[in-house]
Amino acid sequence: VIRIALDAMGGDNAPHVEVEGTALALRELPPTFRIQLVGRTADVETALKRHPGIDRARLDIVEAPDVIGMGEKPLAAIRGKPRSSIAVALGMQKKGASDAFISAGNTGAVMAGATLILRLHTGVRRAAIGAVFPTAGHSVLVIDGGANVDCDARELVNFAHLGSVYARDVLERRDPGVGLLNVGEEEEKGSAVVQQAHQLLKAVAGLRYLGSVEGRDILTGQCRAGRVDVVVCDGFIGNAILKFYESAGRMFAGMLTQAFPDVLGRPEATELLKFLDYSEYGGAPLLGIQGVTIICHGASPARAIMNAVRVAGQMVRSRLNQDIGAEFAGGGAVA
Amino acid sequence: VIRIALDAMGGDNAPHVEVEGTALALRELPPTFRIQLVGRTADVETALKRHPGIDRARLDIVEAPDVIGMGEKPLAAIRGKPRSSIAVALGMQKKGASDAFISAGNTGAVMAGATLILRLHTGVRRAAIGAVFPTAGHSVLVIDGGANVDCDARELVNFAHLGSVYARDVLERRDPGVGLLNVGEEEEKGSAVVQQAHQLLKAVAGLRYLGSVEGRDILTGQCRAGRVDVVVCDGFIGNAILKFYESAGRMFAGMLTQAFPDVLGRPEATELLKFLDYSEYGGAPLLGIQGVTIICHGASPARAIMNAVRVAGQMVRSRLNQDIGAEFAGGGAVA
């Protein structure tokens, strides 16, 4: 059984979307999943009234009376509200009563909470967000997707290791190719930090480091040195490109809809519009902490919550957390 | 008459594409344009044989025996090859014999040459590339598009002014909105440099500064504070997002072609595929130097060269160069 704690109070439409996502997950995912809805019991029960057919035998409701708002300062909120849904759910995972945590709430608070309560793996300097970019071919993991805006070279090397283990365990890539985002492929290109990271990555063991990749290589999943599975960058750039990509998908969907209204009924159109809609995707893992945490968009619909539950299950089953610990334990991954 | 010097030896298919672009420009653009093809006369004449109908009366061939290769070190190449097409063409502009320069050659060499030969405007710390992003609505200028990988806050403020004048003069925006690319709209968000730039930009006169914008606001051209015409970022991010966008266009074009082969003959499809093809666009201005310079993709087709000639004409006619000088001359634009 995989026990997934879901922040019932996170997200723009909590707890309704979370409860609906739970209903979907319990219906569509294998019976090994058990969902722990963490939040205000009364609110959760009210939301559950809309889903009379839900499988209550695989559902726990865990009381957490406090809510951390989207605008609250992360660290102060986590410290000041130990009975918040975020703190309670992470505490359950810490003491072994839960296997994974999913929240569409305050991203900063989830990061701060995970780092404070679950702690980082030894050798990891900062947790990073892994953003899986859907493409026409294989998906590509961009790390950091927004957790750290100013990164030094050693942190970028950390991200390369975290991304590589995630690509192996969850994206099921045998020998993941890791590229460093840069403005060109030549040795002398790039910012000071990126040049330094490049030198460190060339010397590191246990990674298939491809060298520099460019912005165009993310969606092709290819660079001169081969197939790209992971792209390493600081969280400022990762966040900007991720949000840019979401908006590009919306823009193209709008253009398609406007230019060819007559094809929209076809299954190919449904498929393509689904691909272009970022809200279909299931959140982003927070990597480097001892545990499993997934951060979802505040505006996630129920289907995205369900997809996050599915991904959390893959993370647990593949023993990603243990594998990350092992990657850093030898010291080889510590730049 | 507007005299446009075109690097006949730049680009992956020089001089053929440059000559073909010249033929297109002389045929399709107003008769006020005069093209100066700068390069090896013999090679240019050979390429011209394919265009017997070209208007030789509006075409000059200027001999430049040396060629700067794509892989050469910019500064060493410019200094070591004063008779290269890039150096000769920029020298013509410097002494008033030409109004603008376009090259699809070695980008670094064009930047180094423009900075050394034409010089920066007083008060401008570094030249920046302006990348015009096509969108479903109004285009948005991203600056810096790749000239400077490590930027400090004062340089970002420079870019804001350069972009604002360009948006006014060439994109014809009455009162351009300028946003600073960031990971969120809140005051405390962003890297140290971006936070510092934000404080400087808030205090600056003569700019309609909108505050922070996010990756998603580039293509919508909108943020909470209003309409976005210019997005300021360092050249590392600008380059990454620009290349990412080009590849996204290619990917979407491929998906469209594959999903709906039967609609491809329609004018709407031609229009959309043209929009998605970055090579249709006409290069990027190098802003901050005393003069007019446009940098094109190495792989630019003839149509892109023609579009660059058109944009160069707009830059000259709008007196962009003089307006940038005036913007910085008062000292108000100098952070």
CSV table of N, CA and C in Angstrom, one decimal, chain B residues 208-299:
chain,number,residue,atom,x,y,z
B,208,ARG,N,8.1,53.9,-18.7
B,208,ARG,CA,6.9,53.4,-18.0
B,208,ARG,C,7.2,52.0,-17.5
B,209,TYR,N,7.8,52.0,-16.3
B,209,TYR,CA,8.2,50.7,-15.7
B,209,TYR,C,7.0,50.0,-15.0
B,210,LEU,N,6.8,48.8,-15.4
B,210,LEU,CA,5.6,48.0,-14.9
B,210,LEU,C,6.0,47.2,-13.7
B,211,GLY,N,7.2,47.1,-13.3
B,211,GLY,CA,7.6,46.1,-12.3
B,211,GLY,C,8.0,44.8,-12.8
B,212,SER,N,7.9,43.8,-12.0
B,212,SER,CA,8.3,42.4,-12.4
B,212,SER,C,7.3,41.8,-13.3
B,213,VAL,N,7.7,41.1,-14.3
B,213,VAL,CA,6.9,40.3,-15.1
B,213,VAL,C,7.4,38.9,-15.1
B,214,GLU,N,6.6,37.9,-15.4
B,214,GLU,CA,7.0,36.5,-15.4
B,214,GLU,C,7.1,35.9,-16.8
B,215,GLY,N,7.7,34.7,-16.9
B,215,GLY,CA,7.9,34.1,-18.2
B,215,GLY,C,6.6,34.0,-19.0
B,216,ARG,N,5.5,33.8,-18.4
B,216,ARG,CA,4.2,33.7,-19.1
B,216,ARG,C,3.8,35.0,-19.7
B,217,ASP,N,4.3,36.2,-19.2
B,217,ASP,CA,3.8,37.5,-19.6
B,217,ASP,C,4.4,37.9,-20.9
B,218,ILE,N,5.5,37.2,-21.4
B,218,ILE,CA,6.1,37.6,-22.6
B,218,ILE,C,5.2,37.4,-23.8
B,219,LEU,N,4.6,36.3,-23.9
B,219,LEU,CA,3.7,36.0,-25.1
B,219,LEU,C,2.3,36.6,-24.9
B,220,THR,N,1.9,36.8,-23.7
B,220,THR,CA,0.5,37.4,-23.6
B,220,THR,C,0.7,38.9,-23.8
B,221,GLY,N,1.9,39.5,-23.6
B,221,GLY,CA,2.1,40.9,-23.7
B,221,GLY,C,1.3,41.7,-22.7
B,222,GLN,N,1.0,41.0,-21.6
B,222,GLN,CA,0.2,41.6,-20.5
B,222,GLN,C,0.7,41.2,-19.2
B,223,CYS,N,0.7,42.1,-18.2
B,223,CYS,CA,0.9,41.7,-16.8
B,223,CYS,C,-0.1,42.5,-16.0
B,224,ARG,N,-0.1,42.2,-14.7
B,224,ARG,CA,-1.1,42.9,-13.8
B,224,ARG,C,-1.1,44.4,-14.0
B,225,ALA,N,0.2,45.0,-14.2
B,225,ALA,CA,0.3,46.4,-14.3
B,225,ALA,C,0.0,47.0,-15.7
B,226,GLY,N,-0.4,46.1,-16.6
B,226,GLY,CA,-0.8,46.6,-17.9
B,226,GLY,C,-0.1,45.9,-19.1
B,227,ARG,N,-0.1,46.6,-20.2
B,227,ARG,CA,0.4,46.1,-21.4
B,227,ARG,C,1.9,46.0,-21.4
B,228,VAL,N,2.5,44.9,-21.8
B,228,VAL,CA,4.0,44.8,-21.8
B,228,VAL,C,4.5,44.9,-23.3
B,229,ASP,N,5.4,45.8,-23.5
B,229,ASP,CA,6.0,46.0,-24.8
B,229,ASP,C,7.5,45.5,-24.8
B,230,VAL,N,8.1,45.7,-23.6
B,230,VAL,CA,9.6,45.4,-23.5
B,230,VAL,C,9.8,44.5,-22.3
B,231,VAL,N,10.6,43.4,-22.4
B,231,VAL,CA,10.9,42.6,-21.2
B,231,VAL,C,12.4,42.6,-21.1
B,232,VAL,N,12.9,43.0,-19.9
B,232,VAL,CA,14.3,43.2,-19.6
B,232,VAL,C,14.8,41.9,-18.9
B,233,CYS,N,15.9,41.4,-19.4
B,233,CYS,CA,16.6,40.3,-18.7
B,233,CYS,C,18.0,40.2,-19.1
B,234,ASP,N,18.8,39.4,-18.5
B,234,ASP,CA,20.2,39.3,-18.9
B,234,ASP,C,20.3,38.4,-20.2
B,235,GLY,N,21.4,38.5,-20.9
B,235,GLY,CA,21.5,37.8,-22.2
B,235,GLY,C,21.6,36.3,-22.1
B,236,PHE,N,21.9,35.8,-21.0
B,236,PHE,CA,21.9,34.3,-20.8
B,236,PHE,C,20.4,33.8,-20.9
B,237,ILE,N,19.6,34.4,-20.1
B,237,ILE,CA,18.2,34.0,-20.1
B,237,ILE,C,17.5,34.4,-21.4
B,238,GLY,N,17.8,35.6,-21.9
B,238,GLY,CA,17.2,36.0,-23.2
B,238,GLY,C,17.5,35.1,-24.3
B,239,ASN,N,18.8,34.7,-24.4
B,239,ASN,CA,19.2,33.7,-25.4
B,239,ASN,C,18.5,32.4,-25.2
B,240,ALA,N,18.4,31.9,-24.0
B,240,ALA,CA,17.8,30.6,-23.8
B,240,ALA,C,16.4,30.6,-24.1
B,241,ILE,N,15.6,31.7,-23.8
B,241,ILE,CA,14.2,31.7,-24.1
B,241,ILE,C,14.0,31.9,-25.6
B,242,LEU,N,14.8,32.7,-26.2
B,242,LEU,CA,14.7,32.9,-27.6
B,242,LEU,C,14.8,31.6,-28.4
B,243,LYS,N,15.9,30.9,-28.1
B,243,LYS,CA,16.1,29.6,-28.8
B,243,LYS,C,15.0,28.6,-28.4
B,244,PHE,N,14.6,28.6,-27.2
B,244,PHE,CA,13.5,27.7,-26.8
B,244,PHE,C,12.2,28.0,-27.6
B,245,TYR,N,11.9,29.3,-27.8
B,245,TYR,CA,10.7,29.7,-28.5
B,245,TYR,C,10.8,29.2,-30.0
B,246,GLU,N,12.0,29.4,-30.6
B,246,GLU,CA,12.1,29.0,-31.9
B,246,GLU,C,11.9,27.5,-32.1
B,247,SER,N,12.4,26.7,-31.1
B,247,SER,CA,12.2,25.3,-31.2
B,247,SER,C,10.8,24.9,-30.9
B,248,ALA,N,10.1,25.6,-30.0
B,248,ALA,CA,8.7,25.4,-29.7
B,248,ALA,C,7.9,25.6,-31.0
B,249,GLY,N,8.2,26.6,-31.7
B,249,GLY,CA,7.5,26.9,-33.0
B,249,GLY,C,7.6,25.7,-34.0
B,250,ARG,N,8.9,25.3,-34.1
B,250,ARG,CA,9.1,24.1,-35.0
B,250,ARG,C,8.4,22.9,-34.5
B,251,MET,N,8.4,22.7,-33.2
B,251,MET,CA,7.7,21.5,-32.6
B,251,MET,C,6.2,21.5,-32.9
B,252,PHE,N,5.6,22.7,-32.7
B,252,PHE,CA,4.2,22.8,-32.9
B,252,PHE,C,3.8,22.7,-34.4
B,253,ALA,N,4.7,23.3,-35.2
B,253,ALA,CA,4.5,23.2,-36.6
B,253,ALA,C,4.5,21.7,-37.1
B,254,GLY,N,5.4,20.9,-36.5
B,254,GLY,CA,5.5,19.5,-36.8
B,254,GLY,C,4.2,18.8,-36.4
B,255,MET,N,3.8,19.1,-35.2
B,255,MET,CA,2.6,18.4,-34.6
B,255,MET,C,1.4,18.7,-35.5
B,256,LEU,N,1.2,20.0,-35.8
B,256,LEU,CA,0.1,20.5,-36.7
B,256,LEU,C,0.1,19.7,-38.0
B,257,THR,N,1.3,19.7,-38.6
B,257,THR,CA,1.4,19.0,-39.9
B,257,THR,C,1.0,17.6,-39.9
B,258,GLN,N,1.5,16.9,-38.8
B,258,GLN,CA,1.2,15.5,-38.6
B,258,GLN,C,-0.3,15.2,-38.3
B,259,ALA,N,-0.9,16.0,-37.4
B,259,ALA,CA,-2.2,15.8,-37.0
B,259,ALA,C,-3.3,16.1,-38.0
B,260,PHE,N,-3.0,17.2,-38.8
B,260,PHE,CA,-4.1,17.6,-39.7
B,260,PHE,C,-3.5,17.8,-41.1
B,261,PRO,N,-3.0,16.8,-41.8
B,261,PRO,CA,-2.4,16.9,-43.1
B,261,PRO,C,-3.4,17.5,-44.1
B,262,ASP,N,-4.7,17.3,-43.9
B,262,ASP,CA,-5.7,17.8,-44.9
B,262,ASP,C,-5.9,19.3,-44.9
B,263,VAL,N,-5.5,20.0,-43.8
B,263,VAL,CA,-5.8,21.4,-43.7
B,263,VAL,C,-4.6,22.2,-44.2
B,264,LEU,N,-3.5,21.6,-44.6
B,264,LEU,CA,-2.3,22.3,-44.9
B,264,LEU,C,-2.4,23.2,-46.1
B,265,GLY,N,-3.3,22.9,-47.0
B,265,GLY,CA,-3.4,23.7,-48.2
B,265,GLY,C,-4.2,25.0,-47.9
B,266,ARG,N,-4.8,25.1,-46.8
B,266,ARG,CA,-5.6,26.3,-46.5
B,266,ARG,C,-4.7,27.5,-46.2
B,267,PRO,N,-5.2,28.7,-46.6
B,267,PRO,CA,-4.4,29.9,-46.3
B,267,PRO,C,-4.2,30.1,-44.8
B,268,GLU,N,-5.1,29.7,-43.9
B,268,GLU,CA,-4.9,29.8,-42.5
B,268,GLU,C,-3.7,29.0,-42.1
B,269,ALA,N,-3.5,27.8,-42.7
B,269,ALA,CA,-2.4,26.9,-42.3
B,269,ALA,C,-1.1,27.6,-42.8
B,270,THR,N,-1.1,28.1,-44.0
B,270,THR,CA,0.1,28.8,-44.5
B,270,THR,C,0.5,29.9,-43.5
B,271,GLU,N,-0.5,30.7,-43.1
B,271,GLU,CA,-0.3,31.8,-42.3
B,271,GLU,C,0.3,31.3,-40.9
B,272,LEU,N,-0.3,30.3,-40.3
B,272,LEU,CA,0.1,29.8,-39.0
B,272,LEU,C,1.5,29.2,-39.1
B,273,LEU,N,1.8,28.4,-40.1
B,273,LEU,CA,3.1,27.8,-40.3
B,273,LEU,C,4.2,28.9,-40.5
B,274,LYS,N,3.8,29.9,-41.2
B,274,LYS,CA,4.8,31.1,-41.4
B,274,LYS,C,5.1,31.7,-40.0
B,275,PHE,N,4.0,31.9,-39.2
B,275,PHE,CA,4.2,32.5,-37.9
B,275,PHE,C,5.1,31.6,-37.1
B,276,LEU,N,5.0,30.3,-37.2
B,276,LEU,CA,5.8,29.4,-36.3
B,276,LEU,C,7.2,29.2,-36.8
B,277,ASP,N,7.5,29.8,-38.0
B,277,ASP,CA,8.9,29.6,-38.6
B,277,ASP,C,9.7,30.8,-38.3
B,278,TYR,N,10.6,30.6,-37.3
B,278,TYR,CA,11.4,31.8,-36.9
B,278,TYR,C,12.3,32.4,-38.0
B,279,SER,N,12.6,31.5,-39.0
B,279,SER,CA,13.5,32.0,-40.1
B,279,SER,C,12.8,33.1,-40.9
B,280,GLU,N,11.5,33.2,-40.8
B,280,GLU,CA,10.8,34.3,-41.5
B,280,GLU,C,11.2,35.7,-41.0
B,281,TYR,N,11.6,35.7,-39.7
B,281,TYR,CA,11.8,37.0,-39.1
B,281,TYR,C,13.2,37.6,-39.4
B,282,GLY,N,13.2,38.9,-39.2
B,282,GLY,CA,14.3,39.6,-39.8
B,282,GLY,C,15.5,40.0,-39.0
B,283,GLY,N,16.0,39.2,-38.1
B,283,GLY,CA,17.2,39.5,-37.4
B,283,GLY,C,16.9,40.4,-36.2
B,284,ALA,N,18.0,40.6,-35.4
B,284,ALA,CA,17.8,41.3,-34.1
B,284,ALA,C,18.7,42.5,-34.1
B,285,PRO,N,18.2,43.7,-33.7
B,285,PRO,CA,19.1,44.9,-33.7
B,285,PRO,C,20.1,44.8,-32.5
B,286,LEU,N,21.3,45.3,-32.8
B,286,LEU,CA,22.2,45.5,-31.7
B,286,LEU,C,22.1,46.9,-31.2
B,287,LEU,N,21.7,47.1,-29.9
B,287,LEU,CA,21.3,48.4,-29.4
B,287,LEU,C,22.3,49.0,-28.5
B,288,GLY,N,22.5,50.3,-28.5
B,288,GLY,CA,23.5,50.9,-27.6
B,288,GLY,C,24.7,51.4,-28.3
B,289,ILE,N,24.9,50.9,-29.5
B,289,ILE,CA,26.1,51.5,-30.3
B,289,ILE,C,25.6,52.7,-31.1
B,290,GLN,N,26.6,53.5,-31.5
B,290,GLN,CA,26.3,54.7,-32.3
B,290,GLN,C,26.2,54.3,-33.7
B,291,GLY,N,25.0,53.9,-34.1
B,291,GLY,CA,24.8,53.4,-35.5
B,291,GLY,C,23.7,52.4,-35.6
B,292,VAL,N,23.5,51.8,-36.7
B,292,VAL,CA,22.4,50.8,-36.9
B,292,VAL,C,23.1,49.5,-37.3
B,293,THR,N,22.9,48.5,-36.6
B,293,THR,CA,23.4,47.2,-36.9
B,293,THR,C,22.3,46.1,-36.6
B,294,ILE,N,22.2,45.2,-37.5
B,294,ILE,CA,21.2,44.1,-37.3
B,294,ILE,C,22.0,42.8,-37.5
B,295,ILE,N,21.7,41.9,-36.5
B,295,ILE,CA,22.4,40.6,-36.5
B,295,ILE,C,21.3,39.5,-36.9
B,296,CYS,N,21.6,38.7,-38.0
B,296,CYS,CA,20.7,37.7,-38.4
B,296,CYS,C,21.3,36.3,-38.1
B,297,HIS,N,20.4,35.4,-38.0
B,297,HIS,CA,20.7,34.0,-37.9
B,297,HIS,C,21.7,33.6,-38.9
B,298,GLY,N,22.6,32.7,-38.6
B,298,GLY,CA,23.5,32.2,-39.7
B,298,GLY,C,22.7,31.4,-40.7
B,299,ALA,N,21.6,30.8,-40.3
B,299,ALA,CA,20.8,30.0,-41.3
B,299,ALA,C,19.7,30.8,-42.0
